[in-house]
Amino acid sequence: MPVSKATAVASPNIAFIKYWGNRYHSLRLPVNSSLSMNLGGLFTRTTVTFDPALAADAVVLDRAALSPEASRRVTEHLDRVRALANTATRAQVDSHNNFPTGAGIASSASGFAALTVAACAAAGLRLSERELSVLARQGSGSASRSIPAGFVEWQAGTNNDDSFAFSIAAPDHWALVDCIAIVSDEHKAVGSTGGHAIAHTSPLQTARIEDTLRRLGLCREALLARDFPRFAEVVEEDSTMMHAVMMTSRPPLYYWQPPTLAIMEAVRGWRAGGLPVCFTIDAGPNIHVITLAAHAAEIESRLRALPGVQNVLRAAPGGGAELLGS
Ligand code: DP6
């Protein structure tokens, strides 16, 4: 192919019903369906240039070379796109996050969503949103949810083609705000990919999976009805169930640090006092505090006053992955 280039942007997302564990690891077919919100204002912007002059793929993230592990994952993903486009041409990948990496926001979701959209366009492929979600999922499970806009459900499905994410409500459906409290920017010892691989070693994982449809149904209903009290209960329950699995895996994964627990307690107290607020935590010590736009300033200043909180980022519901004119 001649030199061919495209640029795409995608936002990370925060899961309200979590993805934890795969049925089929290499295809990232999850053990359970999940539900999330894209984080508007935060994004990864990625340019992919297929160039016949290149002997190997070259990947740059935020002006620095990627770790060998991250670089290999990108090359494997480009291989999927090359297979679909029937080409062997290598690519230059330039990626930039407008949010701090290592801040506890899953940059692999926005990263693989933007990479998928840019690489497919540069390779001349015209895929549907569903096909893009299927493809992004194979790079990083949560990336499947960063393809569609707003509030998104990823149905676990039964095979490669029916495990994809779709929008259940547009970004303007509900004025939720995610106030992300950063308590540590240290790199975690075991990331999501390693965690998914040992999730089945926890005796609690079976119970978590068996109960997923109940939690997912409750969360979807509360979200569509904009019922914050019901939403808050199920979001916290789902996050804590995933962490119970993590802490009882072999080896055990403890992501919480003392400030994480202090914030959980504070948030529950604020809610008992009448504020619409709840928490959810991914594979790290930072904590996503979800509230309504009208209360975001108040919640942010309360979070900043807590010991151990280094910074607070705010995000409203965001759009889907998009191709930029290049
Ligand atoms: C705890 O999508 O980051 O954030 O597929 O290995 O890239 P890989 O894992 P990833 O896992 C996300 C785990 C989570 C929960 C969630 O986002 O649903």
XYZ file of C-alpha atoms and ligand atoms in Angstrom:
344
model
C 0.000 0.000 0.000
C 1.196 3.588 -0.511
C 1.879 5.778 2.553
C -1.474 6.173 4.218
C -2.345 8.044 7.402
C -5.312 8.678 9.738
C -5.889 10.235 13.177
C -8.558 9.322 15.740
C -9.537 10.330 19.267
C -11.208 8.245 21.984
C -12.041 8.786 25.663
C -11.383 6.402 28.537
C -14.413 5.044 30.373
C -15.375 4.205 33.944
C -17.241 0.936 34.476
C -20.268 0.971 36.811
C -20.613 -2.811 36.345
C -17.088 -4.193 36.036
C -15.374 -6.526 33.599
C -13.115 -8.875 35.584
C -11.956 -12.172 34.105
C -12.036 -13.747 30.656
C -13.677 -16.907 29.408
C -11.231 -16.957 26.536
C -8.160 -14.921 27.309
C -6.485 -14.346 23.951
C -9.715 -13.043 22.364
C -10.699 -11.183 25.531
C -14.113 -12.827 25.674
C -15.241 -11.708 29.135
C -16.900 -13.855 31.781
C -19.554 -11.184 32.304
C -21.250 -8.246 30.615
C -20.349 -4.750 31.840
C -21.646 -1.179 31.725
C -19.755 2.114 31.632
C -19.682 5.842 30.934
C -17.172 7.504 28.636
C -15.103 10.197 30.345
C -15.595 13.372 28.305
C -12.765 15.882 28.054
C -10.148 13.177 28.641
C -8.851 11.566 25.482
C -6.151 9.726 23.608
C -5.303 11.113 20.172
C -3.558 8.614 17.893
C -2.115 8.928 14.391
C -1.331 5.765 12.445
C 0.805 5.988 9.298
C 1.271 2.840 7.218
C 4.568 3.281 5.383
C 6.130 0.687 3.029
C 9.575 2.108 3.889
C 9.313 0.890 7.520
C 10.985 -2.408 8.492
C 9.065 -2.635 11.801
C 6.208 -0.903 13.618
C 7.349 2.135 15.620
C 5.250 3.244 18.572
C 5.564 6.536 20.465
C 3.346 7.432 23.445
C 3.522 10.964 24.830
C 6.851 11.480 23.002
C 8.471 8.443 24.709
C 9.089 4.915 23.477
C 6.636 2.389 24.920
C 7.627 -0.462 27.213
C 8.317 -3.680 25.265
C 5.080 -5.212 26.668
C 2.917 -2.244 25.608
C 4.662 -2.035 22.247
C 4.073 -5.741 21.582
C 0.370 -5.322 22.329
C 0.177 -2.479 19.794
C 1.981 -4.508 17.121
C -0.325 -7.491 17.748
C -3.289 -5.165 17.343
C -1.897 -3.730 14.107
C -1.489 -7.353 12.937
C -5.267 -7.851 13.380
C -5.922 -4.769 11.236
C -3.318 -5.862 8.654
C -4.967 -9.302 8.427
C -8.367 -7.692 7.717
C -6.863 -5.319 5.144
C -4.696 -8.043 3.631
C -1.451 -6.067 3.877
C 1.963 -6.527 5.504
C 2.901 -2.834 5.586
C 4.373 -1.638 8.904
C 3.166 1.453 10.705
C 4.308 4.459 12.672
C 1.995 5.059 15.663
C 1.995 8.379 17.500
C -0.236 8.573 20.529
C -0.885 11.284 23.063
C -3.016 11.259 26.243
C -4.332 14.604 27.492
C -4.608 13.126 31.018
C -1.751 11.996 33.276
C -0.849 8.360 32.616
C -0.583 6.324 35.791
C -3.402 8.427 37.268
C -5.613 5.394 37.670
C -7.549 6.043 34.504
C -7.498 3.076 32.169
C -5.501 4.543 29.274
C -5.608 1.152 27.532
C -9.348 1.702 26.856
C -8.944 5.051 25.084
C -5.609 3.952 23.632
C -6.849 0.796 21.913
C -10.121 2.453 20.831
C -8.257 5.343 19.147
C -5.688 2.933 17.680
C -8.443 0.734 16.218
C -10.296 3.618 14.551
C -7.128 5.295 13.199
C -5.497 2.069 11.979
C -8.659 0.815 10.221
C -9.141 4.153 8.449
C -5.473 4.329 7.439
C -5.695 0.758 6.100
C -8.743 1.681 4.002
C -11.159 -0.517 6.008
C -14.723 0.671 6.468
C -16.053 -1.077 9.578
C -19.347 -0.578 11.421
C -19.353 0.637 15.050
C -20.058 -2.944 16.147
C -17.118 -4.314 14.138
C -14.821 -1.602 15.525
C -15.927 -2.519 19.064
C -15.216 -6.230 18.432
C -11.766 -5.359 17.126
C -10.915 -2.854 19.910
C -11.966 -5.505 22.480
C -9.209 -7.825 21.302
C -6.608 -5.115 22.067
C -8.033 -4.296 25.505
C -11.394 -5.493 26.799
C -12.523 -2.134 28.150
C -11.584 -0.471 24.814
C -14.676 -2.101 23.277
C -16.709 0.282 25.488
C -14.810 3.403 24.348
C -16.015 3.024 20.738
C -19.750 3.907 21.200
C -20.884 7.217 22.748
C -22.147 8.072 26.214
C -23.434 5.274 28.460
C -22.379 1.928 27.060
C -23.094 -1.760 27.644
C -20.666 -4.480 26.568
C -22.558 -7.731 26.119
C -20.351 -10.662 26.993
C -21.695 -12.610 24.015
C -20.825 -16.171 23.091
C -18.128 -15.745 20.437
C -15.795 -13.207 18.834
C -18.498 -11.592 16.694
C -21.221 -11.099 19.282
C -19.054 -9.776 22.124
C -19.267 -6.030 21.501
C -20.394 -2.792 23.139
C -23.279 -0.492 22.222
C -24.656 2.798 23.496
C -27.694 2.556 25.806
C -27.997 6.335 26.292
C -26.436 9.457 24.770
C -23.983 11.592 26.797
C -26.691 14.191 27.529
C -29.032 11.556 29.022
C -27.853 12.190 32.594
C -25.563 14.916 33.969
C -23.308 12.610 35.987
C -19.784 13.782 36.832
C -16.852 11.542 37.714
C -14.549 13.280 40.231
C -11.415 11.143 40.089
C -9.473 11.395 43.352
C -5.797 10.643 42.781
C -4.138 9.213 45.887
C -1.123 7.616 44.188
C 0.520 7.777 40.785
C 2.771 4.788 41.406
C 2.744 2.090 38.785
C 0.708 -0.888 40.006
C 2.490 -4.212 40.455
C -0.204 -6.311 38.755
C -2.260 -4.631 36.041
C -5.669 -5.569 34.654
C -4.409 -8.150 32.157
C -2.598 -10.128 34.888
C -5.614 -9.755 37.174
C -8.081 -11.119 34.595
C -5.858 -14.182 34.230
C -6.105 -15.132 37.927
C -9.687 -14.003 38.633
C -10.910 -17.620 38.429
C -8.634 -18.610 41.336
C -10.923 -16.750 43.762
C -13.770 -18.923 45.096
C -15.877 -15.738 45.083
C -15.621 -15.234 41.311
C -18.319 -17.831 40.520
C -20.771 -16.095 42.842
C -19.890 -12.702 41.330
C -20.471 -13.987 37.789
C -23.738 -15.753 38.687
C -25.100 -12.508 40.151
C -24.036 -10.269 37.233
C -27.338 -10.105 35.370
C -29.122 -8.917 38.517
C -26.608 -6.107 39.098
C -26.444 -5.196 35.408
C -30.244 -5.038 35.161
C -30.522 -2.885 38.292
C -27.778 -0.540 37.095
C -29.215 -0.184 33.579
C -32.708 0.518 34.969
C -31.471 3.051 37.533
C -29.385 4.777 34.892
C -32.192 4.956 32.339
C -34.590 6.220 35.054
C -31.949 8.657 36.417
C -32.555 7.173 39.876
C -29.411 8.139 41.786
C -30.074 6.319 45.103
C -30.599 2.955 43.359
C -27.711 3.617 41.001
C -25.363 4.438 43.918
C -26.109 1.215 45.807
C -25.490 -1.121 42.875
C -22.380 0.728 41.612
C -20.677 0.471 45.016
C -21.800 -3.149 45.435
C -20.378 -4.140 42.059
C -17.038 -2.434 42.670
C -16.660 -4.008 46.098
C -17.585 -7.455 44.749
C -14.804 -7.178 42.160
C -12.321 -6.104 44.849
C -13.408 -9.021 47.057
C -12.515 -11.316 44.139
C -9.182 -9.515 43.667
C -8.277 -9.791 47.361
C -9.136 -13.509 47.442
C -7.334 -14.480 44.207
C -4.110 -16.474 44.274
C -1.891 -14.500 44.590
C -4.154 -11.926 46.270
C -4.380 -8.454 44.734
C -4.828 -5.584 47.183
C -5.344 -2.329 45.282
C -6.766 -0.197 48.093
C -4.489 2.021 50.160
C -5.437 3.739 53.439
C -6.635 6.960 51.695
C -8.809 4.832 49.347
C -10.698 3.400 52.310
C -10.923 6.817 53.987
C -12.553 8.248 50.836
C -14.979 5.303 50.599
C -16.066 6.020 54.159
C -16.357 9.773 53.570
C -18.434 9.273 50.393
C -20.863 6.949 52.189
C -21.178 9.523 54.970
C -21.895 12.338 52.497
C -24.583 10.203 50.859
C -26.149 9.388 54.229
C -26.188 13.168 54.764
C -28.281 13.636 51.601
C -25.730 14.270 48.816
C -26.044 12.254 45.565
C -22.613 10.635 45.525
C -21.083 7.154 45.284
C -17.710 5.568 44.554
C -16.246 2.964 42.241
C -12.643 1.702 42.085
C -10.709 0.007 39.252
C -7.431 -1.945 39.430
C -5.573 0.686 41.448
C -5.805 2.829 44.595
C -7.430 5.885 42.991
C -11.139 6.342 43.431
C -13.837 7.498 41.041
C -16.430 9.525 42.925
C -19.638 9.831 40.904
C -22.066 12.672 41.511
C -24.499 14.971 39.663
C -23.207 18.084 37.843
C -24.983 20.421 40.292
C -22.930 18.956 43.184
C -19.584 18.422 41.436
C -17.872 21.581 42.730
C -18.905 20.787 46.317
C -17.729 17.147 46.027
C -14.439 18.164 44.432
C -13.634 20.615 47.233
C -14.600 18.053 49.917
C -12.327 15.484 48.244
C -9.421 17.927 48.048
C -9.725 18.541 51.800
C -9.261 14.821 52.624
C -5.785 13.641 53.689
C -3.909 11.754 50.963
C -5.787 13.262 48.006
C -3.131 14.596 45.616
C -5.386 15.790 42.831
C -8.949 15.580 41.529
C -9.831 15.308 37.818
C -13.394 15.870 36.651
C -15.169 14.280 33.682
C -18.743 14.457 32.355
C -20.293 11.819 30.028
C -18.301 11.762 26.776
C -18.806 10.893 23.129
C -17.550 7.885 21.208
C -14.311 7.305 19.327
C -13.978 9.560 16.282
C -11.917 9.843 13.184
C -10.395 13.299 12.699
C -9.832 14.848 9.277
C -6.152 14.448 8.474
C -10.957 -3.061 36.625
O -9.718 -3.636 29.841
O -7.812 -2.818 31.261
O -10.983 -1.459 34.862
O -8.425 -6.387 28.527
O -6.365 -6.844 29.805
O -6.677 -4.591 28.701
P -7.337 -5.799 29.377
O -7.996 -5.272 30.709
P -8.779 -3.911 30.944
O -9.594 -4.296 32.270
C -10.416 -3.359 32.901
C -10.675 -3.802 34.299
C -11.367 -2.778 35.186
C -12.892 -2.933 35.102
C -13.571 -2.396 33.866
O -13.105 -1.395 33.274
O -14.610 -2.966 33.516
